[in-house]
Amino acid sequence: MFCPQCGSPNDDAHAFCKQCGASLRHGETSAPVPPVTTPPTAAPASGQATRYANFGQRLLAVILDTIVVCIVAGVIGTMLGLVIGVGGTMTGGHVGAGADIAGLLGLLAGIAVDWLYEALLVSSSHQATLGKMALGIVVTDMQGRRISFLRATGRHFGRLLSLMLLLIGYLIQPFTPKRQALHDIMAGCLVLRKVPR
C-alpha cells in the first residue's frame, strides 16, 4: 500500500505511514501518489514542514547532548570541589568530609545541569537541545507547537522510566505509529525532523 500523502510504500497491516505518519485507512492506491505541496504535519512556530525523527537521528542527538552536559557538569563539579576543598583546608576541616560533600554537590549539580539544559532548550523558541539542533530535529506537542517548560520537565524525567525498564521505553520508538519513545507518549510530545518547504 502506498501513502496517499507522501507516496511512500507501506505494509498493508500498517495503520499509519512509516515515513510521514499519515493515516492509511482512508484509501489504498496501487501506484505511488506524488507528494502533495502541503506538508503532512507543520510546526507553526518554526515555519518548517516536518516528519518524524528516526531512531538513529535521536540516538546521535542524545550522544551529542550527553557530551555537552558532561563537559558543563564537569566544569561546575570541579569548581565546587575546589571551593569546598580550599574552604575546608582554610578552616581546618576534615578532608574526607569535604570530599563527601563535594561529591554530593557535584552529583546534584550534574542532575540539575542535565534537567535545565534539556527543559530550557526544548521549551525555548528553538524547541531543541544543541544535539537536536545539529541534526535538524525539534520537540513539539501533538499539534506541532512549542511545549512548555513544565511539559519539557515531565518529558525529561519520564526518561528515567525508560531507563528503569532496561531501555525498552527507548527501543519502542521505531515501532510506534508516530515514532514516539515512552517519555514522548507520557508527555504528549512528538520529535520531528525539520524539512524545508
PDB file of C-alpha atoms in Angstrom:
ATOM      1  CA  MET A   1       0.000   0.000   0.000  1.00  0.00           C
ATOM      2  CA  PHE A   2       1.231   3.488  -0.827  1.00  0.00           C
ATOM      3  CA  CYS A   3       0.667   6.509   1.401  1.00  0.00           C
ATOM      4  CA  PRO A   4      -1.895   8.952  -0.045  1.00  0.00           C
ATOM      5  CA  GLN A   5       0.082  11.879   1.446  1.00  0.00           C
ATOM      6  CA  CYS A   6       3.738  11.238   0.553  1.00  0.00           C
ATOM      7  CA  GLY A   7       3.594   8.197  -1.744  1.00  0.00           C
ATOM      8  CA  SER A   8       5.888   6.035   0.425  1.00  0.00           C
ATOM      9  CA  PRO A   9       5.378   2.251   0.279  1.00  0.00           C
ATOM     10  CA  ASN A  10       3.944   0.726   3.486  1.00  0.00           C
ATOM     11  CA  ASP A  11       2.975  -2.716   4.703  1.00  0.00           C
ATOM     12  CA  ASP A  12      -0.751  -3.428   4.267  1.00  0.00           C
ATOM     13  CA  ALA A  13      -1.098  -4.088   8.024  1.00  0.00           C
ATOM     14  CA  HIS A  14       0.083  -0.577   8.985  1.00  0.00           C
ATOM     15  CA  ALA A  15      -2.498   1.997  10.042  1.00  0.00           C
ATOM     16  CA  PHE A  16      -0.087   4.929   9.607  1.00  0.00           C
ATOM     17  CA  CYS A  17       2.578   5.752   7.043  1.00  0.00           C
ATOM     18  CA  LYS A  18       6.049   4.827   8.304  1.00  0.00           C
ATOM     19  CA  GLN A  19       7.513   7.904   6.580  1.00  0.00           C
ATOM     20  CA  CYS A  20       5.099  10.779   7.276  1.00  0.00           C
ATOM     21  CA  GLY A  21       2.654   9.338   9.833  1.00  0.00           C
ATOM     22  CA  ALA A  22      -0.461   9.969   7.718  1.00  0.00           C
ATOM     23  CA  SER A  23      -3.427   7.620   8.207  1.00  0.00           C
ATOM     24  CA  LEU A  24      -3.546   4.780   5.685  1.00  0.00           C
ATOM     25  CA  ARG A  25      -7.134   3.761   6.455  1.00  0.00           C
ATOM     26  CA  HIS A  26      -8.793   6.335   4.169  1.00  0.00           C
ATOM     27  CA  GLY A  27      -7.924   4.534   0.962  1.00  0.00           C
ATOM     28  CA  GLU A  28      -5.413   2.409  -0.874  1.00  0.00           C
ATOM     29  CA  THR A  29      -3.641   3.057  -4.126  1.00  0.00           C
ATOM     30  CA  SER A  30      -1.844   0.647  -6.400  1.00  0.00           C
ATOM     31  CA  ALA A  31       0.769   3.159  -7.541  1.00  0.00           C
ATOM     32  CA  PRO A  32       2.727   5.794  -5.669  1.00  0.00           C
ATOM     33  CA  VAL A  33       0.980   9.129  -5.332  1.00  0.00           C
ATOM     34  CA  PRO A  34       3.224  12.137  -5.962  1.00  0.00           C
ATOM     35  CA  PRO A  35       3.941  14.172  -2.821  1.00  0.00           C
ATOM     36  CA  VAL A  36       1.453  16.944  -2.155  1.00  0.00           C
ATOM     37  CA  THR A  37       2.600  20.517  -1.691  1.00  0.00           C
ATOM     38  CA  THR A  38       1.023  20.793   1.758  1.00  0.00           C
ATOM     39  CA  PRO A  39       3.166  19.068   4.418  1.00  0.00           C
ATOM     40  CA  PRO A  40       1.506  16.295   6.470  1.00  0.00           C
ATOM     41  CA  THR A  41       2.487  17.960   9.734  1.00  0.00           C
ATOM     42  CA  ALA A  42       3.586  21.532  10.253  1.00  0.00           C
ATOM     43  CA  ALA A  43       5.285  23.269  13.153  1.00  0.00           C
ATOM     44  CA  PRO A  44       3.745  26.758  13.048  1.00  0.00           C
ATOM     45  CA  ALA A  45       6.389  28.351  15.244  1.00  0.00           C
ATOM     46  CA  SER A  46       9.315  27.295  13.089  1.00  0.00           C
ATOM     47  CA  GLY A  47       7.680  27.721   9.695  1.00  0.00           C
ATOM     48  CA  GLN A  48       9.130  24.391   8.581  1.00  0.00           C
ATOM     49  CA  ALA A  49       7.491  21.284   7.181  1.00  0.00           C
ATOM     50  CA  THR A  50       8.241  18.295   9.371  1.00  0.00           C
ATOM     51  CA  ARG A  51       8.463  14.496   9.510  1.00  0.00           C
ATOM     52  CA  TYR A  52       9.017  12.146  12.448  1.00  0.00           C
ATOM     53  CA  ALA A  53      12.656  11.854  13.517  1.00  0.00           C
ATOM     54  CA  ASN A  54      14.056   8.335  13.221  1.00  0.00           C
ATOM     55  CA  PHE A  55      15.812   6.262  15.886  1.00  0.00           C
ATOM     56  CA  GLY A  56      19.321   6.928  14.529  1.00  0.00           C
ATOM     57  CA  GLN A  57      18.868  10.700  14.496  1.00  0.00           C
ATOM     58  CA  ARG A  58      17.537  10.679  18.031  1.00  0.00           C
ATOM     59  CA  LEU A  59      20.327   8.412  19.297  1.00  0.00           C
ATOM     60  CA  LEU A  60      23.018  10.645  17.778  1.00  0.00           C
ATOM     61  CA  ALA A  61      21.348  13.739  19.289  1.00  0.00           C
ATOM     62  CA  VAL A  62      21.384  12.073  22.736  1.00  0.00           C
ATOM     63  CA  ILE A  63      25.096  11.256  22.352  1.00  0.00           C
ATOM     64  CA  LEU A  64      25.909  14.860  21.398  1.00  0.00           C
ATOM     65  CA  ASP A  65      23.798  16.216  24.270  1.00  0.00           C
ATOM     66  CA  THR A  66      25.455  13.838  26.747  1.00  0.00           C
ATOM     67  CA  ILE A  67      28.872  15.153  25.726  1.00  0.00           C
ATOM     68  CA  VAL A  68      27.721  18.767  26.233  1.00  0.00           C
ATOM     69  CA  VAL A  69      26.114  18.023  29.623  1.00  0.00           C
ATOM     70  CA  CYS A  70      29.175  16.074  30.832  1.00  0.00           C
ATOM     71  CA  ILE A  71      31.501  18.963  29.946  1.00  0.00           C
ATOM     72  CA  VAL A  72      29.311  21.584  31.657  1.00  0.00           C
ATOM     73  CA  ALA A  73      28.642  19.398  34.714  1.00  0.00           C
ATOM     74  CA  GLY A  74      32.356  18.517  34.924  1.00  0.00           C
ATOM     75  CA  VAL A  75      33.352  22.188  34.984  1.00  0.00           C
ATOM     76  CA  ILE A  76      30.749  23.010  37.633  1.00  0.00           C
ATOM     77  CA  GLY A  77      31.688  19.942  39.708  1.00  0.00           C
ATOM     78  CA  THR A  78      35.381  20.830  39.550  1.00  0.00           C
ATOM     79  CA  MET A  79      34.680  24.401  40.648  1.00  0.00           C
ATOM     80  CA  LEU A  80      32.525  23.187  43.561  1.00  0.00           C
ATOM     81  CA  GLY A  81      35.218  20.692  44.568  1.00  0.00           C
ATOM     82  CA  LEU A  82      37.884  23.387  44.545  1.00  0.00           C
ATOM     83  CA  VAL A  83      35.775  25.803  46.570  1.00  0.00           C
ATOM     84  CA  ILE A  84      34.871  23.173  49.169  1.00  0.00           C
ATOM     85  CA  GLY A  85      38.427  21.804  49.271  1.00  0.00           C
ATOM     86  CA  VAL A  86      40.028  25.221  49.733  1.00  0.00           C
ATOM     87  CA  GLY A  87      37.364  26.260  52.241  1.00  0.00           C
ATOM     88  CA  GLY A  88      37.821  23.064  54.236  1.00  0.00           C
ATOM     89  CA  THR A  89      41.594  23.403  54.280  1.00  0.00           C
ATOM     90  CA  MET A  90      41.446  27.022  55.433  1.00  0.00           C
ATOM     91  CA  THR A  91      39.027  26.235  58.256  1.00  0.00           C
ATOM     92  CA  GLY A  92      40.929  23.121  59.333  1.00  0.00           C
ATOM     93  CA  GLY A  93      38.034  20.818  58.487  1.00  0.00           C
ATOM     94  CA  HIS A  94      38.280  17.071  57.863  1.00  0.00           C
ATOM     95  CA  VAL A  95      39.401  16.348  54.281  1.00  0.00           C
ATOM     96  CA  GLY A  96      37.217  13.221  53.928  1.00  0.00           C
ATOM     97  CA  ALA A  97      34.036  15.059  54.935  1.00  0.00           C
ATOM     98  CA  GLY A  98      34.812  17.829  52.436  1.00  0.00           C
ATOM     99  CA  ALA A  99      35.294  15.270  49.671  1.00  0.00           C
ATOM    100  CA  ASP A 100      31.961  13.627  50.506  1.00  0.00           C
ATOM    101  CA  ILE A 101      30.165  16.981  50.419  1.00  0.00           C
ATOM    102  CA  ALA A 102      31.886  17.924  47.170  1.00  0.00           C
ATOM    103  CA  GLY A 103      30.866  14.598  45.645  1.00  0.00           C
ATOM    104  CA  LEU A 104      27.237  15.026  46.690  1.00  0.00           C
ATOM    105  CA  LEU A 105      27.110  18.602  45.420  1.00  0.00           C
ATOM    106  CA  GLY A 106      28.748  17.506  42.166  1.00  0.00           C
ATOM    107  CA  LEU A 107      26.076  14.817  41.702  1.00  0.00           C
ATOM    108  CA  LEU A 108      23.261  17.285  42.404  1.00  0.00           C
ATOM    109  CA  ALA A 109      24.835  19.812  40.044  1.00  0.00           C
ATOM    110  CA  GLY A 110      25.013  17.147  37.313  1.00  0.00           C
ATOM    111  CA  ILE A 111      21.315  16.293  37.733  1.00  0.00           C
ATOM    112  CA  ALA A 112      20.359  19.985  37.695  1.00  0.00           C
ATOM    113  CA  VAL A 113      22.508  20.761  34.639  1.00  0.00           C
ATOM    114  CA  ASP A 114      21.033  17.806  32.707  1.00  0.00           C
ATOM    115  CA  TRP A 115      17.444  18.779  33.606  1.00  0.00           C
ATOM    116  CA  LEU A 116      17.800  22.524  32.958  1.00  0.00           C
ATOM    117  CA  TYR A 117      19.798  22.015  29.756  1.00  0.00           C
ATOM    118  CA  GLU A 118      17.077  19.865  28.232  1.00  0.00           C
ATOM    119  CA  ALA A 119      13.958  21.511  29.658  1.00  0.00           C
ATOM    120  CA  LEU A 120      15.045  25.101  28.960  1.00  0.00           C
ATOM    121  CA  LEU A 121      16.231  24.461  25.404  1.00  0.00           C
ATOM    122  CA  VAL A 122      13.341  22.179  24.379  1.00  0.00           C
ATOM    123  CA  SER A 123      10.781  24.691  25.692  1.00  0.00           C
ATOM    124  CA  SER A 124      12.606  27.623  24.055  1.00  0.00           C
ATOM    125  CA  SER A 125      11.857  29.025  20.602  1.00  0.00           C
ATOM    126  CA  HIS A 126      14.494  26.589  19.223  1.00  0.00           C
ATOM    127  CA  GLN A 127      12.421  23.625  20.505  1.00  0.00           C
ATOM    128  CA  ALA A 128      15.610  21.574  20.634  1.00  0.00           C
ATOM    129  CA  THR A 129      18.784  20.884  22.564  1.00  0.00           C
ATOM    130  CA  LEU A 130      22.136  21.513  20.858  1.00  0.00           C
ATOM    131  CA  GLY A 131      22.311  17.877  19.742  1.00  0.00           C
ATOM    132  CA  LYS A 132      18.834  18.035  18.246  1.00  0.00           C
ATOM    133  CA  MET A 133      19.603  21.373  16.573  1.00  0.00           C
ATOM    134  CA  ALA A 134      22.707  19.852  14.980  1.00  0.00           C
ATOM    135  CA  LEU A 135      20.549  17.107  13.460  1.00  0.00           C
ATOM    136  CA  GLY A 136      17.626  19.341  12.486  1.00  0.00           C
ATOM    137  CA  ILE A 137      15.051  17.819  14.828  1.00  0.00           C
ATOM    138  CA  VAL A 138      12.637  19.527  17.223  1.00  0.00           C
ATOM    139  CA  VAL A 139      10.315  18.540  20.078  1.00  0.00           C
ATOM    140  CA  THR A 140       6.680  19.639  19.763  1.00  0.00           C
ATOM    141  CA  ASP A 141       3.295  18.902  21.253  1.00  0.00           C
ATOM    142  CA  MET A 142       0.890  16.684  19.276  1.00  0.00           C
ATOM    143  CA  GLN A 143      -0.162  19.654  17.101  1.00  0.00           C
ATOM    144  CA  GLY A 144       3.404  20.657  16.197  1.00  0.00           C
ATOM    145  CA  ARG A 145       3.544  23.570  18.637  1.00  0.00           C
ATOM    146  CA  ARG A 146       6.236  24.546  21.124  1.00  0.00           C
ATOM    147  CA  ILE A 147       5.944  22.830  24.518  1.00  0.00           C
ATOM    148  CA  SER A 148       6.013  24.474  27.940  1.00  0.00           C
ATOM    149  CA  PHE A 149       8.875  24.251  30.441  1.00  0.00           C
ATOM    150  CA  LEU A 150       6.655  22.118  32.697  1.00  0.00           C
ATOM    151  CA  ARG A 151       5.915  19.622  29.915  1.00  0.00           C
ATOM    152  CA  ALA A 152       9.594  19.571  28.922  1.00  0.00           C
ATOM    153  CA  THR A 153      10.459  18.821  32.560  1.00  0.00           C
ATOM    154  CA  GLY A 154       7.940  15.964  32.678  1.00  0.00           C
ATOM    155  CA  ARG A 155       9.312  14.570  29.415  1.00  0.00           C
ATOM    156  CA  HIS A 156      12.879  14.801  30.723  1.00  0.00           C
ATOM    157  CA  PHE A 157      12.179  12.944  33.969  1.00  0.00           C
ATOM    158  CA  GLY A 158       9.951  10.468  32.095  1.00  0.00           C
ATOM    159  CA  ARG A 159      13.181   9.185  30.532  1.00  0.00           C
ATOM    160  CA  LEU A 160      14.008   7.669  33.929  1.00  0.00           C
ATOM    161  CA  LEU A 161      11.150   5.217  33.456  1.00  0.00           C
ATOM    162  CA  SER A 162      12.568   4.224  30.078  1.00  0.00           C
ATOM    163  CA  LEU A 163      15.940   3.632  31.730  1.00  0.00           C
ATOM    164  CA  MET A 164      14.415   1.600  34.575  1.00  0.00           C
ATOM    165  CA  LEU A 165      12.652  -0.617  32.032  1.00  0.00           C
ATOM    166  CA  LEU A 166      16.015  -1.749  30.595  1.00  0.00           C
ATOM    167  CA  LEU A 167      15.814   0.873  27.806  1.00  0.00           C
ATOM    168  CA  ILE A 168      12.579  -0.634  26.445  1.00  0.00           C
ATOM    169  CA  GLY A 169      11.000   2.829  26.597  1.00  0.00           C
ATOM    170  CA  TYR A 170      13.601   3.969  24.064  1.00  0.00           C
ATOM    171  CA  LEU A 171      13.599   0.814  21.955  1.00  0.00           C
ATOM    172  CA  ILE A 172       9.858   1.003  21.227  1.00  0.00           C
ATOM    173  CA  GLN A 173      10.354   4.293  19.361  1.00  0.00           C
ATOM    174  CA  PRO A 174      10.811   2.835  15.832  1.00  0.00           C
ATOM    175  CA  PHE A 175       7.689   0.679  16.256  1.00  0.00           C
ATOM    176  CA  THR A 176       5.151   3.262  17.432  1.00  0.00           C
ATOM    177  CA  PRO A 177       2.922   4.942  14.799  1.00  0.00           C
ATOM    178  CA  LYS A 178       4.295   8.425  15.460  1.00  0.00           C
ATOM    179  CA  ARG A 179       7.851   7.304  16.298  1.00  0.00           C
ATOM    180  CA  GLN A 180       7.402   8.181  19.981  1.00  0.00           C
ATOM    181  CA  ALA A 181       9.524   6.812  22.815  1.00  0.00           C
ATOM    182  CA  LEU A 182       7.789   6.084  26.120  1.00  0.00           C
ATOM    183  CA  HIS A 183       8.622   9.511  27.585  1.00  0.00           C
ATOM    184  CA  ASP A 184       7.225  11.194  24.441  1.00  0.00           C
ATOM    185  CA  ILE A 185       3.961   9.282  24.825  1.00  0.00           C
ATOM    186  CA  MET A 186       3.756  10.132  28.545  1.00  0.00           C
ATOM    187  CA  ALA A 187       4.334  13.860  27.893  1.00  0.00           C
ATOM    188  CA  GLY A 188       2.203  14.027  24.730  1.00  0.00           C
ATOM    189  CA  CYS A 189       5.145  15.090  22.545  1.00  0.00           C
ATOM    190  CA  LEU A 190       6.487  14.416  19.074  1.00  0.00           C
ATOM    191  CA  VAL A 191      10.101  14.578  17.895  1.00  0.00           C
ATOM    192  CA  LEU A 192      10.062  15.893  14.349  1.00  0.00           C
ATOM    193  CA  ARG A 193      12.610  16.311  11.605  1.00  0.00           C
ATOM    194  CA  LYS A 194      12.545  19.763  10.019  1.00  0.00           C
ATOM    195  CA  VAL A 195      12.280  19.732   6.232  1.00  0.00           C
ATOM    196  CA  PRO A 196      12.362  22.998   4.251  1.00  0.00           C
ATOM    197  CA  ARG A 197       9.069  23.742   2.498  1.00  0.00           C
TER     198      ARG A 197
END
